[in-house]
CSV table of C-alpha atoms in Angstrom, one decimal:
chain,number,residue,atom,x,y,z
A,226,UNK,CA,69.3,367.4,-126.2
A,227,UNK,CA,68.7,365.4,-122.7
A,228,UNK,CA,70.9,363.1,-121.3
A,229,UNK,CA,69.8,360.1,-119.4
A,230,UNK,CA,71.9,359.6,-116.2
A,231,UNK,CA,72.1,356.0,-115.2
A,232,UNK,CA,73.9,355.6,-112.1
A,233,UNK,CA,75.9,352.8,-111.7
A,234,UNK,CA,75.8,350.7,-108.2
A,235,UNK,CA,78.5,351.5,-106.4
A,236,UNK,CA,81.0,349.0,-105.1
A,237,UNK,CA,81.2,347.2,-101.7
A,238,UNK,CA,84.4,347.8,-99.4
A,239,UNK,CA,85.5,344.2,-100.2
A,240,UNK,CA,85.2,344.6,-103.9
A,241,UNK,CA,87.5,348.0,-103.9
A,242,UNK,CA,90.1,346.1,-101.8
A,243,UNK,CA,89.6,343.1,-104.3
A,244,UNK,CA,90.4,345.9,-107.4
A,245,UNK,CA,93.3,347.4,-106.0
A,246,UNK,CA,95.2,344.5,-104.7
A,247,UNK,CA,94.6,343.5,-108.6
A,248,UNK,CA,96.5,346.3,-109.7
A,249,UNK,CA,99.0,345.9,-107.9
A,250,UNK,CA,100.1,342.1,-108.0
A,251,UNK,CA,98.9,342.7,-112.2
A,252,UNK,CA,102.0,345.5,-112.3
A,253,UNK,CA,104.1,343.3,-110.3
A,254,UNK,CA,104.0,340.3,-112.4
A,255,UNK,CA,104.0,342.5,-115.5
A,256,UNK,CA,106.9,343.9,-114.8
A,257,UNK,CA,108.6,341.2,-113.7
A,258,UNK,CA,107.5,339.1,-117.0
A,259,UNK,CA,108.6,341.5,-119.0
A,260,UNK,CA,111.9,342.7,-117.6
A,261,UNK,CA,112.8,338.8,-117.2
A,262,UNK,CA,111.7,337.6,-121.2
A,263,UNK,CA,113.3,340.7,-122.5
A,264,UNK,CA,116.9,340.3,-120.0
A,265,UNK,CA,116.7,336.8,-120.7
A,266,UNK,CA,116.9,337.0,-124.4
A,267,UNK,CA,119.2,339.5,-124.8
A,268,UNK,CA,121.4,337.7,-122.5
A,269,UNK,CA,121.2,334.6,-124.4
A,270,UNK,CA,121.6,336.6,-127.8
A,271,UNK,CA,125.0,338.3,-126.2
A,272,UNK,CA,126.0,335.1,-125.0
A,273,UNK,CA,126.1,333.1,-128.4
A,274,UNK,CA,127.4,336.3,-130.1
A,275,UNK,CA,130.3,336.1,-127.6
A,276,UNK,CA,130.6,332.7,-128.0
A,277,UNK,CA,131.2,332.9,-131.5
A,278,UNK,CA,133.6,335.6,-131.5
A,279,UNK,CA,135.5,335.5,-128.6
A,280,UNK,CA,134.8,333.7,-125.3
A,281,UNK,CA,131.5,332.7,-123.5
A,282,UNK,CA,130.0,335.0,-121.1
A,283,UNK,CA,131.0,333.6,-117.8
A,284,UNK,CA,128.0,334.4,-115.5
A,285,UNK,CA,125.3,333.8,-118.4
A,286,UNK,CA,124.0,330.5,-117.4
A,287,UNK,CA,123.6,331.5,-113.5
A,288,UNK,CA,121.5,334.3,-114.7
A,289,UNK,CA,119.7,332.5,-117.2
A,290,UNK,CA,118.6,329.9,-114.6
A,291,UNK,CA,117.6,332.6,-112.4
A,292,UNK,CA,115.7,334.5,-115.1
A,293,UNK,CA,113.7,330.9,-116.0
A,294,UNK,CA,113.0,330.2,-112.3
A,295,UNK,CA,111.7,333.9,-111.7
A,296,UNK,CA,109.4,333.8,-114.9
A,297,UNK,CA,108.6,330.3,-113.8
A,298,UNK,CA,107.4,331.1,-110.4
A,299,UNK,CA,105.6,334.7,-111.5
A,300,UNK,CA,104.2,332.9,-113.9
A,301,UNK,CA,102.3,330.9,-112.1
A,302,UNK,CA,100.1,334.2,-110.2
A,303,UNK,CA,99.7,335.6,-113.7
A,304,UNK,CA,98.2,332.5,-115.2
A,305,UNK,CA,96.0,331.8,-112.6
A,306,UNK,CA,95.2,335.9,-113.1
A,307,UNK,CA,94.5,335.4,-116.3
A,308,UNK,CA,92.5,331.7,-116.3
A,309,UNK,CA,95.2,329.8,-118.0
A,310,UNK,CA,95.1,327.2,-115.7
A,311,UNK,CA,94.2,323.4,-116.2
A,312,UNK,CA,91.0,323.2,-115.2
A,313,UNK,CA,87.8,320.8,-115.7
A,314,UNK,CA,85.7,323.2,-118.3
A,315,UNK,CA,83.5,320.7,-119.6
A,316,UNK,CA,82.0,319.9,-116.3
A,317,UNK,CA,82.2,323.8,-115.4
A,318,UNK,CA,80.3,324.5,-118.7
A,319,UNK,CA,77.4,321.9,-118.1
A,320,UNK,CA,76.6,322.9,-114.6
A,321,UNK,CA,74.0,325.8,-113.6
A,322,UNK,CA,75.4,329.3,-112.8
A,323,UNK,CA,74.8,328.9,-109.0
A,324,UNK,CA,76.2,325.1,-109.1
A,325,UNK,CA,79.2,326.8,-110.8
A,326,UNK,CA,79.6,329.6,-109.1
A,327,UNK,CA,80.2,327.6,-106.2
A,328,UNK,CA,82.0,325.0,-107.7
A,329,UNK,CA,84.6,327.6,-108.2
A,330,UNK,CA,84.9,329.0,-105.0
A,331,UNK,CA,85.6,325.7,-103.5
A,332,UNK,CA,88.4,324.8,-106.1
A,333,UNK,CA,89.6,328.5,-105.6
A,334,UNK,CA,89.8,327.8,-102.0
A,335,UNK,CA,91.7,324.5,-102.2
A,336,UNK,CA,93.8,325.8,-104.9
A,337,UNK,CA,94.5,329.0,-102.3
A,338,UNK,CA,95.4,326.4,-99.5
A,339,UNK,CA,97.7,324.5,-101.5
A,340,UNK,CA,99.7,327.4,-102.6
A,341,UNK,CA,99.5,328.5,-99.0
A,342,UNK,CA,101.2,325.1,-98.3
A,343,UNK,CA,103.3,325.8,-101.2
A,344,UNK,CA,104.8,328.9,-100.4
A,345,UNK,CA,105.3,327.7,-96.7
A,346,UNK,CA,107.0,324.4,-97.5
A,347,UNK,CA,109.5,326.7,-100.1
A,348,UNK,CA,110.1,328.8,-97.7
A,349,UNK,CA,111.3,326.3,-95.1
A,350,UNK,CA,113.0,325.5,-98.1
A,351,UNK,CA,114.8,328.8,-98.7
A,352,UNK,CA,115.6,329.1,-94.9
A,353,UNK,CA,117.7,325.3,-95.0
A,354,UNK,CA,119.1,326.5,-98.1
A,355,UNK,CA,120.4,330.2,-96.4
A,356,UNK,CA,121.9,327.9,-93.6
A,357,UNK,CA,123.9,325.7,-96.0
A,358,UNK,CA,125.8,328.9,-96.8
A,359,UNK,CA,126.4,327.4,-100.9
A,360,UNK,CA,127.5,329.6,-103.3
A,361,UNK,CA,127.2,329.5,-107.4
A,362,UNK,CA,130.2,328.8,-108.9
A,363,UNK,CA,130.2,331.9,-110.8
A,364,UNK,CA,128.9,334.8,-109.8
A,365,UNK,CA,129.9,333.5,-106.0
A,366,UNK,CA,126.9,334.8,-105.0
A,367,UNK,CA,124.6,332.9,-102.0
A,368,UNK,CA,122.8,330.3,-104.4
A,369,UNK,CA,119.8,330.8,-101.6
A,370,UNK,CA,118.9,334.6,-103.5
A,371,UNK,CA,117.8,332.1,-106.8
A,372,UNK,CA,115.2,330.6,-104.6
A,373,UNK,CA,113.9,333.7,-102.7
A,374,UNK,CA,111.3,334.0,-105.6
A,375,UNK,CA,109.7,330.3,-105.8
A,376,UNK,CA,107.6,330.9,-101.9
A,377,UNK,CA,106.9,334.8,-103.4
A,378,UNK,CA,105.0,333.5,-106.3
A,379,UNK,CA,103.6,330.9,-104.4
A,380,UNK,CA,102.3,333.6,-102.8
A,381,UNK,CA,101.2,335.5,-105.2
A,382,UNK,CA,99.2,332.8,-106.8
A,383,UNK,CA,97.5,332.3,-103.5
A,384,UNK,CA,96.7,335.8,-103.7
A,385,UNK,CA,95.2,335.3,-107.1
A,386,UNK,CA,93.1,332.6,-106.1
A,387,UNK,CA,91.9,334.5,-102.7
A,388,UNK,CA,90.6,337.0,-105.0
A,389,UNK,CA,88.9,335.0,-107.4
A,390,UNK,CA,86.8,334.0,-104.2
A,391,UNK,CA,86.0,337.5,-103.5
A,392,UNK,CA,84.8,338.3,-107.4
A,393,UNK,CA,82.7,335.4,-106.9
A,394,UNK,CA,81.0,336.4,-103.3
A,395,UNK,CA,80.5,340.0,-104.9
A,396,UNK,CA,79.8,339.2,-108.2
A,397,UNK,CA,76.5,338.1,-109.7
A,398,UNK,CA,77.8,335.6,-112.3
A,399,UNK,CA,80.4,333.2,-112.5
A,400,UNK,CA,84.5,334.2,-112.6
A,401,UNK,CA,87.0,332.0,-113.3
A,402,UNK,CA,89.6,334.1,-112.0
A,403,UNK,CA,89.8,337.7,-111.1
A,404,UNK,CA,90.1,338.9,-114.7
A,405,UNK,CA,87.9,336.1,-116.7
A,406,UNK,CA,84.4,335.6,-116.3
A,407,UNK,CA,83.3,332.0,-116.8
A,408,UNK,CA,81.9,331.4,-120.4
A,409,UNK,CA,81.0,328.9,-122.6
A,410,UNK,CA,84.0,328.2,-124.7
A,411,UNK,CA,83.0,327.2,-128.3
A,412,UNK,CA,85.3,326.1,-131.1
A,413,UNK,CA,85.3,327.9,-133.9
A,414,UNK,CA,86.4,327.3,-137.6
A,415,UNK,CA,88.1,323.8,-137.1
């Protein structure tokens, strides 16, 4: 019995960077999404539970907002990640590969400036908030540390979009982000 060897090409220094970056912002924001769903709806559950039977949890609205705004804000990185993203698919899916493959860089590097901006503008954001010295009614707890996530996804989403750059300048076909190559989407069974 013979075996055929086919050796694969290997994989430019950009493209390796490109990969492990991925893993590590794609266990970042899975973690995160996770933890925060899972916290977030036990602490709700608790919270009507107590409610019912004795007496409100105090805190449980602070940390719900913070939970939303966290999943909000990750969010964002992951479905940009993952191509769920409003985007213009019908004009995507009628251009040629090379026409689209372009297409999306550009849109990829807009997108990646404006979350640039973004996380920049949040941040100065964050910074006039840690000067104003607030503090949640509750918890007493600087209300500045809610907002330390919005410029970090920000952030990350640039990140995503930087990448989706680099799949396209290494790749041969067409990616609509780092994890989703661009295909025809057809319904099915309307």
């Amino acid at each position: 019995m013979s075996t055929s060897t086919t050796k694969t090409p290997e994989k430019s220094a950009l493209a390796k960077f490109n990969s492990a970056l991925g893993l590590w912002v794609d266990r970042i924001e899975t973690f995160t999404l996770i933890f925060c769903v899972a916290a977030l709806a036990l602490l709700l559950m608790v919270n009507v539970f107590a409610r019912t039977f004795y007496q409100s949890i105090y805190f449980a609205e602070e940390v719900s907002k913070f939970l939303v705004i966290l999943i909000t804000f990750i969010g964002v990185s992951y479905g940009v990640r993952r191509a769920r993203h409003i985007r213009m698919g019908a004009f995507l899916d009628a251009m040629p590969p090379k026409m689209e493959k372009a297409f999306l860089i550009f849109i990829s590097l807009v997108s990646a400036i404006t979350m640039g901006i973004m996380a920049w503008a949040s941040m100065d954001y964050l910074l006039n908030a840690m000067k104003m010295s607030h503090m949640t009614p509750a918890l007493r707890v600087p209300k500045w540390t809610f907002y330390v996530v919005i410029p970090f996804g920000f952030g990350l989403a640039a990140i995503q979009y930087i990448r989706t750059i680099i799949k396209n300048l290494v790749e041969k076909d067409p990616w609509l982000s780092p994890d989703q190559q661009s295909e025809y989407e057809d319904e099915q069974g309307v």
